[in-house]
Every structure is written in C-alpha cells, then in structure tokens.
Amino acid sequence: MTKRPSQLAHLPFWRRAWILLLAKFTPDCDLIVRWASESMERRLTLRERALMKIHFWICSFCKRYLAQIQMMHHASCHLHEHEKPAVTLGDEEKAKLKAALRGETR
Amino acid sequence: MPTTGKEEKRLQPGATTIGLDPDCWVDDHGDYLLNYAFSRLRNRTLAQDFVQETLLTAWRNQSSYAGRAGERTWLTGILRHKILDHFRVAARERSFTDLEFFADGEREIFSNWEFPGHWTAESGPKEWSGAGSSLDQTAFWAAFHECSSKLPTKVAQVFLLREVDEMESDKICETLAISQSNLWVMLHRARLALRRCLEQNWFCRP
C-alpha cells in the first residue's frame, strides 16, 4: 500500500512548522466548534477566547464555521416571518372552532 | 377593550381587527397559530387542540388584552405559554434522550485521517456565496424549514425555543428539566447538522 502524502505537503517548510506548532498548543477542531456554539450561550473564559483566536490563524474551516452559525443565528429569528404554511385549517375545522368559541361567548 | 385598533393595525402587521371578534380570530390567525403549534409539537391534532384552547383562553381573558401588542402577538403569547406548560409536564413524565442525536455525525465530521479531531477536506465548511442575499429569497427559507424539520423532535424543540423564540438558556433548562451542559450539546449538534444541511441543500447545492 502506498503511503498517502501529508495534507500539508504542498506548503513551504516554515508554514508547515508554524501550523503544526500552533495545532499542538490549541485544542482540536471538534472542541473549538463546540466553544464556537457555546459562545452564543455563555461568555467564554479568557483562555478559551484566546485559544480560539489563535486556532483561527491556522484553521479557516473553524473560522468560517463560527461566521456561518452566527449567520444562522441571526437568520433564525426571522424564520417565522417567512413561514410557508405547512398545515392549514379546513373549512369544517374553522366552523368547529368558531362554534366552540360561540358556545363560550353566549 | 382596545380603542386604538386602527393605530395597532398600522403598527403591527399581525393586527387586523378594531374590536375583539373571535370569528375573525379563526379566519385571520387560525392558520398562523396552527403552524406555530405544529412546528413545535409536530402533531396536528394536538396542535389544533392547542389553538382551540388558546382562543378560548383569550376570549375568557379578553380584559387582559390591553391593545398594546397586536392581536396576533397577544394570541401567540398565550399559545406559547400553553406549549411551554405542556413541555414542562411532558419533561416530568419522560427523560430527555435525544442527546445521542448526531453523535456519529459529529465523529465523522472530525475524522481527519492525518489529524484526528479536525475537519476533513470534505466535511470542512465551504465558502457560502451570496449568504446575505439568500435571506431575501423564498427558496432559501424553504430550505431552512426543510433542514430544521429533519432535526429530531426534542432537538428541534430546543433549537426553536433558543433560536427562533430567543428564550434564555436558563429558562429552557428549567422548562424542559435538562442540565445546561445537555442543552449546549444539543444546540451544538443541532447547529452542526443544520449548517451541513443548509450547505448541501442551498449554498453549495449541485
């Protein structure tokens, strides 16, 4: 079986060393994206914020992820304005509701 | 009874009547309320019962309608309280078990062969072109609804309460009787799944 070339093989030596060094000192992407999500629920600690920022220097995926979930967060509050009715009341159901209300108002 | 109905109508797109007329409520807000309840309860019969309950409660308590908010906002508020009460009771009766949702998906996303725990070339977020202008497009919202409806019921409840209703984390935990860390995990996985679904079905669709 042939060995797969490293994903960083196309980068110059110094860039590669820089990425590997920072990757060693910052958490893995799976923890960074968890913090990215939690940053919308709580104030991250100074350490978490600093590590996240440093991680973003070497990982455009995580940086993009944070921007995209923030965009989803802002879009979500408008979800109802754009609701396409998925369920509607039939005439009979409306009549039944009105009858129930009329019974109450009598 | 509100006397500023005309002004309300101008200020609030949902407000439609000058006086309180239950027949108009059914015609004007019935479908809206039904959809609101259905997206949270995912059961049409139950949703319809909630709409009826809401309208009856509203009629009995019409004196509490100060006319400050639009009629639709007022009715939605009553419905929302009823649904939250329902969640509260339901949370006491059964445990919240959707924590396993997307656990495998999460593992798979970060299964880089060379650097475990990091994105793979395929799973890494792609550039979203035209993200801003998407918000004005009906098809984008259809995709958003489609993706959020794929979340398991309980995860969707949490996501809708937090992101759409903008409820505080503490209140959600209290209502659904879950711990804060469970809530965060569920929200995190919901965002991971939703982001991926939106990317595949909208931003980077083939």
JSON list of C-alpha atoms in Angstrom, two decimals, chain B:
[
{"chain": "B", "resi": 1, "resn": "MET", "atom": "CA", "xyz": [-61.40, 46.64, 25.12]},
{"chain": "B", "resi": 2, "resn": "PRO", "atom": "CA", "xyz": [-58.86, 48.24, 22.82]},
{"chain": "B", "resi": 3, "resn": "THR", "atom": "CA", "xyz": [-59.74, 51.56, 21.36]},
{"chain": "B", "resi": 4, "resn": "THR", "atom": "CA", "xyz": [-56.59, 52.08, 19.38]},
{"chain": "B", "resi": 5, "resn": "GLY", "atom": "CA", "xyz": [-57.20, 49.27, 16.93]},
{"chain": "B", "resi": 6, "resn": "LYS", "atom": "CA", "xyz": [-56.62, 51.35, 13.81]},
{"chain": "B", "resi": 7, "resn": "GLU", "atom": "CA", "xyz": [-53.30, 52.52, 15.06]},
{"chain": "B", "resi": 8, "resn": "GLU", "atom": "CA", "xyz": [-52.39, 48.99, 16.07]},
{"chain": "B", "resi": 9, "resn": "LYS", "atom": "CA", "xyz": [-53.23, 47.79, 12.60]},
{"chain": "B", "resi": 10, "resn": "ARG", "atom": "CA", "xyz": [-50.76, 50.24, 11.17]},
{"chain": "B", "resi": 11, "resn": "LEU", "atom": "CA", "xyz": [-48.01, 49.33, 13.61]},
{"chain": "B", "resi": 12, "resn": "GLN", "atom": "CA", "xyz": [-48.46, 45.60, 13.75]},
{"chain": "B", "resi": 13, "resn": "PRO", "atom": "CA", "xyz": [-48.75, 43.57, 10.58]},
{"chain": "B", "resi": 14, "resn": "GLY", "atom": "CA", "xyz": [-50.49, 40.81, 12.53]},
{"chain": "B", "resi": 15, "resn": "ALA", "atom": "CA", "xyz": [-53.20, 43.05, 13.96]},
{"chain": "B", "resi": 16, "resn": "THR", "atom": "CA", "xyz": [-56.34, 43.06, 11.93]},
{"chain": "B", "resi": 17, "resn": "THR", "atom": "CA", "xyz": [-59.37, 43.98, 13.95]},
{"chain": "B", "resi": 18, "resn": "ILE", "atom": "CA", "xyz": [-60.59, 47.01, 15.78]},
{"chain": "B", "resi": 19, "resn": "GLY", "atom": "CA", "xyz": [-62.71, 45.19, 18.33]},
{"chain": "B", "resi": 20, "resn": "LEU", "atom": "CA", "xyz": [-62.32, 41.64, 19.61]},
{"chain": "B", "resi": 21, "resn": "ASP", "atom": "CA", "xyz": [-64.15, 39.24, 17.35]},
{"chain": "B", "resi": 22, "resn": "PRO", "atom": "CA", "xyz": [-63.49, 35.51, 17.89]},
{"chain": "B", "resi": 23, "resn": "ASP", "atom": "CA", "xyz": [-64.83, 34.60, 14.44]},
{"chain": "B", "resi": 24, "resn": "CYS", "atom": "CA", "xyz": [-62.22, 36.86, 12.88]},
{"chain": "B", "resi": 25, "resn": "TRP", "atom": "CA", "xyz": [-59.56, 35.32, 15.09]},
{"chain": "B", "resi": 26, "resn": "VAL", "atom": "CA", "xyz": [-60.17, 31.94, 13.49]},
{"chain": "B", "resi": 27, "resn": "ASP", "atom": "CA", "xyz": [-60.09, 33.37, 9.96]},
{"chain": "B", "resi": 28, "resn": "ASP", "atom": "CA", "xyz": [-57.19, 35.77, 10.42]},
{"chain": "B", "resi": 29, "resn": "HIS", "atom": "CA", "xyz": [-54.89, 33.97, 12.83]},
{"chain": "B", "resi": 30, "resn": "GLY", "atom": "CA", "xyz": [-56.08, 30.34, 12.85]},
{"chain": "B", "resi": 31, "resn": "ASP", "atom": "CA", "xyz": [-53.58, 29.08, 10.27]},
{"chain": "B", "resi": 32, "resn": "TYR", "atom": "CA", "xyz": [-50.72, 31.08, 11.75]},
{"chain": "B", "resi": 33, "resn": "LEU", "atom": "CA", "xyz": [-51.37, 29.74, 15.25]},
{"chain": "B", "resi": 34, "resn": "LEU", "atom": "CA", "xyz": [-51.80, 26.21, 13.94]},
{"chain": "B", "resi": 35, "resn": "ASN", "atom": "CA", "xyz": [-48.41, 26.38, 12.18]},
{"chain": "B", "resi": 36, "resn": "TYR", "atom": "CA", "xyz": [-46.76, 27.85, 15.25]},
{"chain": "B", "resi": 37, "resn": "ALA", "atom": "CA", "xyz": [-48.08, 25.00, 17.37]},
{"chain": "B", "resi": 38, "resn": "PHE", "atom": "CA", "xyz": [-47.44, 22.34, 14.74]},
{"chain": "B", "resi": 39, "resn": "SER", "atom": "CA", "xyz": [-43.78, 23.27, 14.24]},
{"chain": "B", "resi": 40, "resn": "ARG", "atom": "CA", "xyz": [-43.22, 22.82, 17.97]},
{"chain": "B", "resi": 41, "resn": "LEU", "atom": "CA", "xyz": [-45.49, 19.90, 18.79]},
{"chain": "B", "resi": 42, "resn": "ARG", "atom": "CA", "xyz": [-45.23, 18.05, 15.44]},
{"chain": "B", "resi": 43, "resn": "ASN", "atom": "CA", "xyz": [-48.68, 16.60, 15.95]},
{"chain": "B", "resi": 44, "resn": "ARG", "atom": "CA", "xyz": [-51.53, 18.13, 14.01]},
{"chain": "B", "resi": 45, "resn": "THR", "atom": "CA", "xyz": [-54.37, 17.02, 16.26]},
{"chain": "B", "resi": 46, "resn": "LEU", "atom": "CA", "xyz": [-52.56, 18.19, 19.36]},
{"chain": "B", "resi": 47, "resn": "ALA", "atom": "CA", "xyz": [-51.68, 21.48, 17.63]},
{"chain": "B", "resi": 48, "resn": "GLN", "atom": "CA", "xyz": [-55.33, 22.06, 16.76]},
{"chain": "B", "resi": 49, "resn": "ASP", "atom": "CA", "xyz": [-56.39, 21.37, 20.35]},
{"chain": "B", "resi": 50, "resn": "PHE", "atom": "CA", "xyz": [-53.86, 23.95, 21.49]},
{"chain": "B", "resi": 51, "resn": "VAL", "atom": "CA", "xyz": [-55.22, 26.53, 19.05]},
{"chain": "B", "resi": 52, "resn": "GLN", "atom": "CA", "xyz": [-58.75, 25.98, 20.33]},
{"chain": "B", "resi": 53, "resn": "GLU", "atom": "CA", "xyz": [-57.59, 26.17, 23.95]},
{"chain": "B", "resi": 54, "resn": "THR", "atom": "CA", "xyz": [-55.71, 29.37, 23.15]},
{"chain": "B", "resi": 55, "resn": "LEU", "atom": "CA", "xyz": [-58.70, 31.05, 21.54]},
{"chain": "B", "resi": 56, "resn": "LEU", "atom": "CA", "xyz": [-60.98, 30.03, 24.42]},
{"chain": "B", "resi": 57, "resn": "THR", "atom": "CA", "xyz": [-58.49, 31.29, 26.99]},
{"chain": "B", "resi": 58, "resn": "ALA", "atom": "CA", "xyz": [-58.10, 34.51, 25.04]},
{"chain": "B", "resi": 59, "resn": "TRP", "atom": "CA", "xyz": [-61.85, 35.01, 24.95]},
{"chain": "B", "resi": 60, "resn": "ARG", "atom": "CA", "xyz": [-62.22, 34.36, 28.67]},
{"chain": "B", "resi": 61, "resn": "ASN", "atom": "CA", "xyz": [-59.39, 36.76, 29.44]},
{"chain": "B", "resi": 62, "resn": "GLN", "atom": "CA", "xyz": [-60.12, 39.43, 26.91]},
{"chain": "B", "resi": 63, "resn": "SER", "atom": "CA", "xyz": [-59.96, 42.05, 29.63]},
{"chain": "B", "resi": 64, "resn": "SER", "atom": "CA", "xyz": [-56.22, 41.34, 29.87]},
{"chain": "B", "resi": 65, "resn": "TYR", "atom": "CA", "xyz": [-55.77, 42.39, 26.24]},
{"chain": "B", "resi": 66, "resn": "ALA", "atom": "CA", "xyz": [-54.54, 45.92, 26.66]},
{"chain": "B", "resi": 67, "resn": "GLY", "atom": "CA", "xyz": [-54.25, 46.61, 22.96]},
{"chain": "B", "resi": 68, "resn": "ARG", "atom": "CA", "xyz": [-50.58, 47.36, 23.37]},
{"chain": "B", "resi": 69, "resn": "ALA", "atom": "CA", "xyz": [-49.46, 44.47, 21.21]},
{"chain": "B", "resi": 70, "resn": "GLY", "atom": "CA", "xyz": [-51.09, 43.33, 18.00]},
{"chain": "B", "resi": 71, "resn": "GLU", "atom": "CA", "xyz": [-53.83, 40.76, 18.36]},
{"chain": "B", "resi": 72, "resn": "ARG", "atom": "CA", "xyz": [-51.67, 38.09, 16.73]},
{"chain": "B", "resi": 73, "resn": "THR", "atom": "CA", "xyz": [-48.79, 38.79, 19.12]},
{"chain": "B", "resi": 74, "resn": "TRP", "atom": "CA", "xyz": [-51.17, 38.54, 22.04]},
{"chain": "B", "resi": 75, "resn": "LEU", "atom": "CA", "xyz": [-52.69, 35.26, 20.87]},
{"chain": "B", "resi": 76, "resn": "THR", "atom": "CA", "xyz": [-49.24, 33.83, 20.05]},
{"chain": "B", "resi": 77, "resn": "GLY", "atom": "CA", "xyz": [-48.11, 34.73, 23.56]},
{"chain": "B", "resi": 78, "resn": "ILE", "atom": "CA", "xyz": [-50.98, 32.75, 25.08]},
{"chain": "B", "resi": 79, "resn": "LEU", "atom": "CA", "xyz": [-50.29, 29.80, 22.78]},
{"chain": "B", "resi": 80, "resn": "ARG", "atom": "CA", "xyz": [-46.59, 29.90, 23.62]},
{"chain": "B", "resi": 81, "resn": "HIS", "atom": "CA", "xyz": [-47.34, 29.73, 27.35]},
{"chain": "B", "resi": 82, "resn": "LYS", "atom": "CA", "xyz": [-49.63, 26.77, 26.83]},
{"chain": "B", "resi": 83, "resn": "ILE", "atom": "CA", "xyz": [-46.98, 24.92, 24.81]},
{"chain": "B", "resi": 84, "resn": "LEU", "atom": "CA", "xyz": [-44.32, 25.64, 27.45]},
{"chain": "B", "resi": 85, "resn": "ASP", "atom": "CA", "xyz": [-46.63, 24.29, 30.16]},
{"chain": "B", "resi": 86, "resn": "HIS", "atom": "CA", "xyz": [-47.13, 21.20, 28.05]},
{"chain": "B", "resi": 87, "resn": "PHE", "atom": "CA", "xyz": [-43.35, 20.76, 27.69]},
{"chain": "B", "resi": 88, "resn": "ARG", "atom": "CA", "xyz": [-42.94, 21.19, 31.44]},
{"chain": "B", "resi": 89, "resn": "VAL", "atom": "CA", "xyz": [-45.42, 18.41, 32.21]},
{"chain": "B", "resi": 90, "resn": "ALA", "atom": "CA", "xyz": [-44.02, 16.19, 29.46]},
{"chain": "B", "resi": 91, "resn": "ALA", "atom": "CA", "xyz": [-40.46, 16.69, 30.76]},
{"chain": "B", "resi": 92, "resn": "ARG", "atom": "CA", "xyz": [-41.53, 15.37, 34.16]},
{"chain": "B", "resi": 93, "resn": "GLU", "atom": "CA", "xyz": [-43.07, 12.29, 32.58]},
{"chain": "B", "resi": 94, "resn": "ARG", "atom": "CA", "xyz": [-40.21, 11.19, 30.35]},
{"chain": "B", "resi": 95, "resn": "SER", "atom": "CA", "xyz": [-36.50, 11.68, 30.21]},
{"chain": "B", "resi": 96, "resn": "PHE", "atom": "CA", "xyz": [-34.89, 13.73, 27.52]},
{"chain": "B", "resi": 97, "resn": "THR", "atom": "CA", "xyz": [-32.98, 11.25, 25.40]},
{"chain": "B", "resi": 98, "resn": "ASP", "atom": "CA", "xyz": [-32.09, 12.96, 22.16]},
{"chain": "B", "resi": 99, "resn": "LEU", "atom": "CA", "xyz": [-28.55, 13.60, 23.38]},
{"chain": "B", "resi": 100, "resn": "GLU", "atom": "CA", "xyz": [-27.33, 10.81, 21.14]},
{"chain": "B", "resi": 101, "resn": "PHE", "atom": "CA", "xyz": [-28.56, 12.71, 18.11]},
{"chain": "B", "resi": 102, "resn": "PHE", "atom": "CA", "xyz": [-25.79, 13.31, 15.58]},
{"chain": "B", "resi": 103, "resn": "ALA", "atom": "CA", "xyz": [-23.07, 11.90, 17.88]},
{"chain": "B", "resi": 104, "resn": "ASP", "atom": "CA", "xyz": [-21.90, 9.69, 14.99]},
{"chain": "B", "resi": 105, "resn": "GLY", "atom": "CA", "xyz": [-22.25, 12.58, 12.56]},
{"chain": "B", "resi": 106, "resn": "GLU", "atom": "CA", "xyz": [-20.02, 14.67, 14.79]},
{"chain": "B", "resi": 107, "resn": "ARG", "atom": "CA", "xyz": [-17.38, 11.93, 14.97]},
{"chain": "B", "resi": 108, "resn": "GLU", "atom": "CA", "xyz": [-17.46, 11.50, 11.22]},
{"chain": "B", "resi": 109, "resn": "ILE", "atom": "CA", "xyz": [-17.09, 15.23, 10.56]},
{"chain": "B", "resi": 110, "resn": "PHE", "atom": "CA", "xyz": [-13.90, 15.41, 12.60]},
{"chain": "B", "resi": 111, "resn": "SER", "atom": "CA", "xyz": [-12.33, 12.17, 11.38]},
{"chain": "B", "resi": 112, "resn": "ASN", "atom": "CA", "xyz": [-9.35, 13.60, 9.54]},
{"chain": "B", "resi": 113, "resn": "TRP", "atom": "CA", "xyz": [-7.05, 10.65, 8.72]},
{"chain": "B", "resi": 114, "resn": "GLU", "atom": "CA", "xyz": [-3.88, 12.62, 9.43]},
{"chain": "B", "resi": 115, "resn": "PHE", "atom": "CA", "xyz": [-5.04, 14.92, 12.23]},
{"chain": "B", "resi": 116, "resn": "PRO", "atom": "CA", "xyz": [-7.79, 13.18, 14.24]},
{"chain": "B", "resi": 117, "resn": "GLY", "atom": "CA", "xyz": [-10.29, 15.59, 15.80]},
{"chain": "B", "resi": 118, "resn": "HIS", "atom": "CA", "xyz": [-10.02, 18.03, 12.89]},
{"chain": "B", "resi": 119, "resn": "TRP", "atom": "CA", "xyz": [-12.21, 18.71, 9.84]},
{"chain": "B", "resi": 120, "resn": "THR", "atom": "CA", "xyz": [-11.66, 16.62, 6.73]},
{"chain": "B", "resi": 121, "resn": "ALA", "atom": "CA", "xyz": [-11.35, 18.18, 3.27]},
{"chain": "B", "resi": 122, "resn": "GLU", "atom": "CA", "xyz": [-14.93, 17.03, 2.55]},
{"chain": "B", "resi": 123, "resn": "SER", "atom": "CA", "xyz": [-16.55, 17.96, 5.88]},
{"chain": "B", "resi": 124, "resn": "GLY", "atom": "CA", "xyz": [-14.88, 21.38, 6.28]},
{"chain": "B", "resi": 125, "resn": "PRO", "atom": "CA", "xyz": [-17.23, 24.35, 5.87]},
{"chain": "B", "resi": 126, "resn": "LYS", "atom": "CA", "xyz": [-17.20, 25.70, 2.29]},
{"chain": "B", "resi": 127, "resn": "GLU", "atom": "CA", "xyz": [-17.42, 29.33, 1.37]},
{"chain": "B", "resi": 128, "resn": "TRP", "atom": "CA", "xyz": [-21.10, 30.40, 1.33]},
{"chain": "B", "resi": 129, "resn": "SER", "atom": "CA", "xyz": [-21.56, 32.60, -1.67]},
{"chain": "B", "resi": 130, "resn": "GLY", "atom": "CA", "xyz": [-24.36, 35.16, -1.54]},
{"chain": "B", "resi": 131, "resn": "ALA", "atom": "CA", "xyz": [-25.17, 34.40, 2.10]},
{"chain": "B", "resi": 132, "resn": "GLY", "atom": "CA", "xyz": [-26.62, 37.89, 2.64]},
{"chain": "B", "resi": 133, "resn": "SER", "atom": "CA", "xyz": [-28.87, 37.94, -0.39]},
{"chain": "B", "resi": 134, "resn": "SER", "atom": "CA", "xyz": [-30.16, 34.44, 0.39]},
{"chain": "B", "resi": 135, "resn": "LEU", "atom": "CA", "xyz": [-32.21, 35.85, 3.24]},
{"chain": "B", "resi": 136, "resn": "ASP", "atom": "CA", "xyz": [-34.43, 37.65, 0.74]},
{"chain": "B", "resi": 137, "resn": "GLN", "atom": "CA", "xyz": [-35.20, 34.50, -1.20]},
{"chain": "B", "resi": 138, "resn": "THR", "atom": "CA", "xyz": [-38.24, 32.38, -0.52]},
{"chain": "B", "resi": 139, "resn": "ALA", "atom": "CA", "xyz": [-36.41, 29.24, -1.66]},
{"chain": "B", "resi": 140, "resn": "PHE", "atom": "CA", "xyz": [-33.74, 29.78, 1.00]},
{"chain": "B", "resi": 141, "resn": "TRP", "atom": "CA", "xyz": [-36.37, 29.83, 3.73]},
{"chain": "B", "resi": 142, "resn": "ALA", "atom": "CA", "xyz": [-37.98, 26.73, 2.30]},
{"chain": "B", "resi": 143, "resn": "ALA", "atom": "CA", "xyz": [-34.56, 25.03, 2.55]},
{"chain": "B", "resi": 144, "resn": "PHE", "atom": "CA", "xyz": [-34.15, 26.32, 6.11]},
{"chain": "B", "resi": 145, "resn": "HIS", "atom": "CA", "xyz": [-37.56, 24.92, 7.10]},
{"chain": "B", "resi": 146, "resn": "GLU", "atom": "CA", "xyz": [-36.79, 21.64, 5.36]},
{"chain": "B", "resi": 147, "resn": "CYS", "atom": "CA", "xyz": [-33.48, 21.29, 7.21]},
{"chain": "B", "resi": 148, "resn": "SER", "atom": "CA", "xyz": [-34.85, 22.22, 10.64]},
{"chain": "B", "resi": 149, "resn": "SER", "atom": "CA", "xyz": [-37.75, 19.81, 10.22]},
{"chain": "B", "resi": 150, "resn": "LYS", "atom": "CA", "xyz": [-35.20, 16.99, 9.88]},
{"chain": "B", "resi": 151, "resn": "LEU", "atom": "CA", "xyz": [-33.99, 17.52, 13.45]},
{"chain": "B", "resi": 152, "resn": "PRO", "atom": "CA", "xyz": [-35.39, 15.04, 15.99]},
{"chain": "B", "resi": 153, "resn": "THR", "atom": "CA", "xyz": [-38.43, 16.42, 17.82]},
{"chain": "B", "resi": 154, "resn": "LYS", "atom": "CA", "xyz": [-36.73, 17.24, 21.11]},
{"chain": "B", "resi": 155, "resn": "VAL", "atom": "CA", "xyz": [-33.68, 18.79, 19.50]},
{"chain": "B", "resi": 156, "resn": "ALA", "atom": "CA", "xyz": [-35.99, 20.85, 17.29]},
{"chain": "B", "resi": 157, "resn": "GLN", "atom": "CA", "xyz": [-37.93, 21.99, 20.39]},
{"chain": "B", "resi": 158, "resn": "VAL", "atom": "CA", "xyz": [-34.71, 23.18, 21.99]},
{"chain": "B", "resi": 159, "resn": "PHE", "atom": "CA", "xyz": [-33.48, 24.82, 18.81]},
{"chain": "B", "resi": 160, "resn": "LEU", "atom": "CA", "xyz": [-36.77, 26.64, 18.14]},
{"chain": "B", "resi": 161, "resn": "LEU", "atom": "CA", "xyz": [-37.05, 27.87, 21.72]},
{"chain": "B", "resi": 162, "resn": "ARG", "atom": "CA", "xyz": [-33.49, 29.15, 21.73]},
{"chain": "B", "resi": 163, "resn": "GLU", "atom": "CA", "xyz": [-33.01, 30.48, 18.21]},
{"chain": "B", "resi": 164, "resn": "VAL", "atom": "CA", "xyz": [-36.48, 31.41, 17.00]},
{"chain": "B", "resi": 165, "resn": "ASP", "atom": "CA", "xyz": [-38.18, 32.41, 20.26]},
{"chain": "B", "resi": 166, "resn": "GLU", "atom": "CA", "xyz": [-34.87, 33.71, 21.66]},
{"chain": "B", "resi": 167, "resn": "MET", "atom": "CA", "xyz": [-35.60, 32.26, 25.08]},
{"chain": "B", "resi": 168, "resn": "GLU", "atom": "CA", "xyz": [-32.83, 32.41, 27.72]},
{"chain": "B", "resi": 169, "resn": "SER", "atom": "CA", "xyz": [-30.83, 29.17, 28.22]},
{"chain": "B", "resi": 170, "resn": "ASP", "atom": "CA", "xyz": [-31.73, 29.05, 31.93]},
{"chain": "B", "resi": 171, "resn": "LYS", "atom": "CA", "xyz": [-35.44, 29.17, 31.22]},
{"chain": "B", "resi": 172, "resn": "ILE", "atom": "CA", "xyz": [-35.22, 26.41, 28.59]},
{"chain": "B", "resi": 173, "resn": "CYS", "atom": "CA", "xyz": [-33.35, 24.16, 31.05]},
{"chain": "B", "resi": 174, "resn": "GLU", "atom": "CA", "xyz": [-35.97, 24.79, 33.70]},
{"chain": "B", "resi": 175, "resn": "THR", "atom": "CA", "xyz": [-38.90, 24.19, 31.33]},
{"chain": "B", "resi": 176, "resn": "LEU", "atom": "CA", "xyz": [-37.53, 21.00, 29.83]},
{"chain": "B", "resi": 177, "resn": "ALA", "atom": "CA", "xyz": [-35.84, 19.82, 33.05]},
{"chain": "B", "resi": 178, "resn": "ILE", "atom": "CA", "xyz": [-32.45, 19.34, 31.42]},
{"chain": "B", "resi": 179, "resn": "SER", "atom": "CA", "xyz": [-28.99, 20.38, 32.55]},
{"chain": "B", "resi": 180, "resn": "GLN", "atom": "CA", "xyz": [-27.22, 23.29, 30.97]},
{"chain": "B", "resi": 181, "resn": "SER", "atom": "CA", "xyz": [-24.48, 21.09, 29.53]},
{"chain": "B", "resi": 182, "resn": "ASN", "atom": "CA", "xyz": [-27.10, 18.84, 27.90]},
{"chain": "B", "resi": 183, "resn": "LEU", "atom": "CA", "xyz": [-28.70, 21.90, 26.37]},
{"chain": "B", "resi": 184, "resn": "TRP", "atom": "CA", "xyz": [-25.37, 23.09, 24.99]},
{"chain": "B", "resi": 185, "resn": "VAL", "atom": "CA", "xyz": [-24.57, 19.72, 23.48]},
{"chain": "B", "resi": 186, "resn": "MET", "atom": "CA", "xyz": [-27.98, 19.56, 21.83]},
{"chain": "B", "resi": 187, "resn": "LEU", "atom": "CA", "xyz": [-27.71, 23.09, 20.45]},
{"chain": "B", "resi": 188, "resn": "HIS", "atom": "CA", "xyz": [-24.18, 22.41, 19.26]},
{"chain": "B", "resi": 189, "resn": "ARG", "atom": "CA", "xyz": [-25.19, 19.28, 17.37]},
{"chain": "B", "resi": 190, "resn": "ALA", "atom": "CA", "xyz": [-28.31, 20.95, 16.01]},
{"chain": "B", "resi": 191, "resn": "ARG", "atom": "CA", "xyz": [-26.12, 23.75, 14.60]},
{"chain": "B", "resi": 192, "resn": "LEU", "atom": "CA", "xyz": [-23.60, 21.28, 13.17]},
{"chain": "B", "resi": 193, "resn": "ALA", "atom": "CA", "xyz": [-26.36, 19.30, 11.45]},
{"chain": "B", "resi": 194, "resn": "LEU", "atom": "CA", "xyz": [-28.31, 22.32, 10.28]},
{"chain": "B", "resi": 195, "resn": "ARG", "atom": "CA", "xyz": [-25.21, 24.04, 8.91]},
{"chain": "B", "resi": 196, "resn": "ARG", "atom": "CA", "xyz": [-24.26, 20.98, 6.93]},
{"chain": "B", "resi": 197, "resn": "CYS", "atom": "CA", "xyz": [-27.80, 20.52, 5.63]},
{"chain": "B", "resi": 198, "resn": "LEU", "atom": "CA", "xyz": [-28.02, 24.17, 4.52]},
{"chain": "B", "resi": 199, "resn": "GLU", "atom": "CA", "xyz": [-24.65, 23.93, 2.78]},
{"chain": "B", "resi": 200, "resn": "GLN", "atom": "CA", "xyz": [-25.62, 20.79, 0.91]},
{"chain": "B", "resi": 201, "resn": "ASN", "atom": "CA", "xyz": [-29.13, 21.89, 0.00]},
{"chain": "B", "resi": 202, "resn": "TRP", "atom": "CA", "xyz": [-28.71, 25.57, -0.56]},
{"chain": "B", "resi": 203, "resn": "PHE", "atom": "CA", "xyz": [-25.30, 27.24, -0.56]},
{"chain": "B", "resi": 204, "resn": "CYS", "atom": "CA", "xyz": [-23.32, 24.55, -2.37]},
{"chain": "B", "resi": 205, "resn": "ARG", "atom": "CA", "xyz": [-26.12, 22.58, -3.98]},
{"chain": "B", "resi": 206, "resn": "PRO", "atom": "CA", "xyz": [-25.09, 20.76, -7.13]}
]
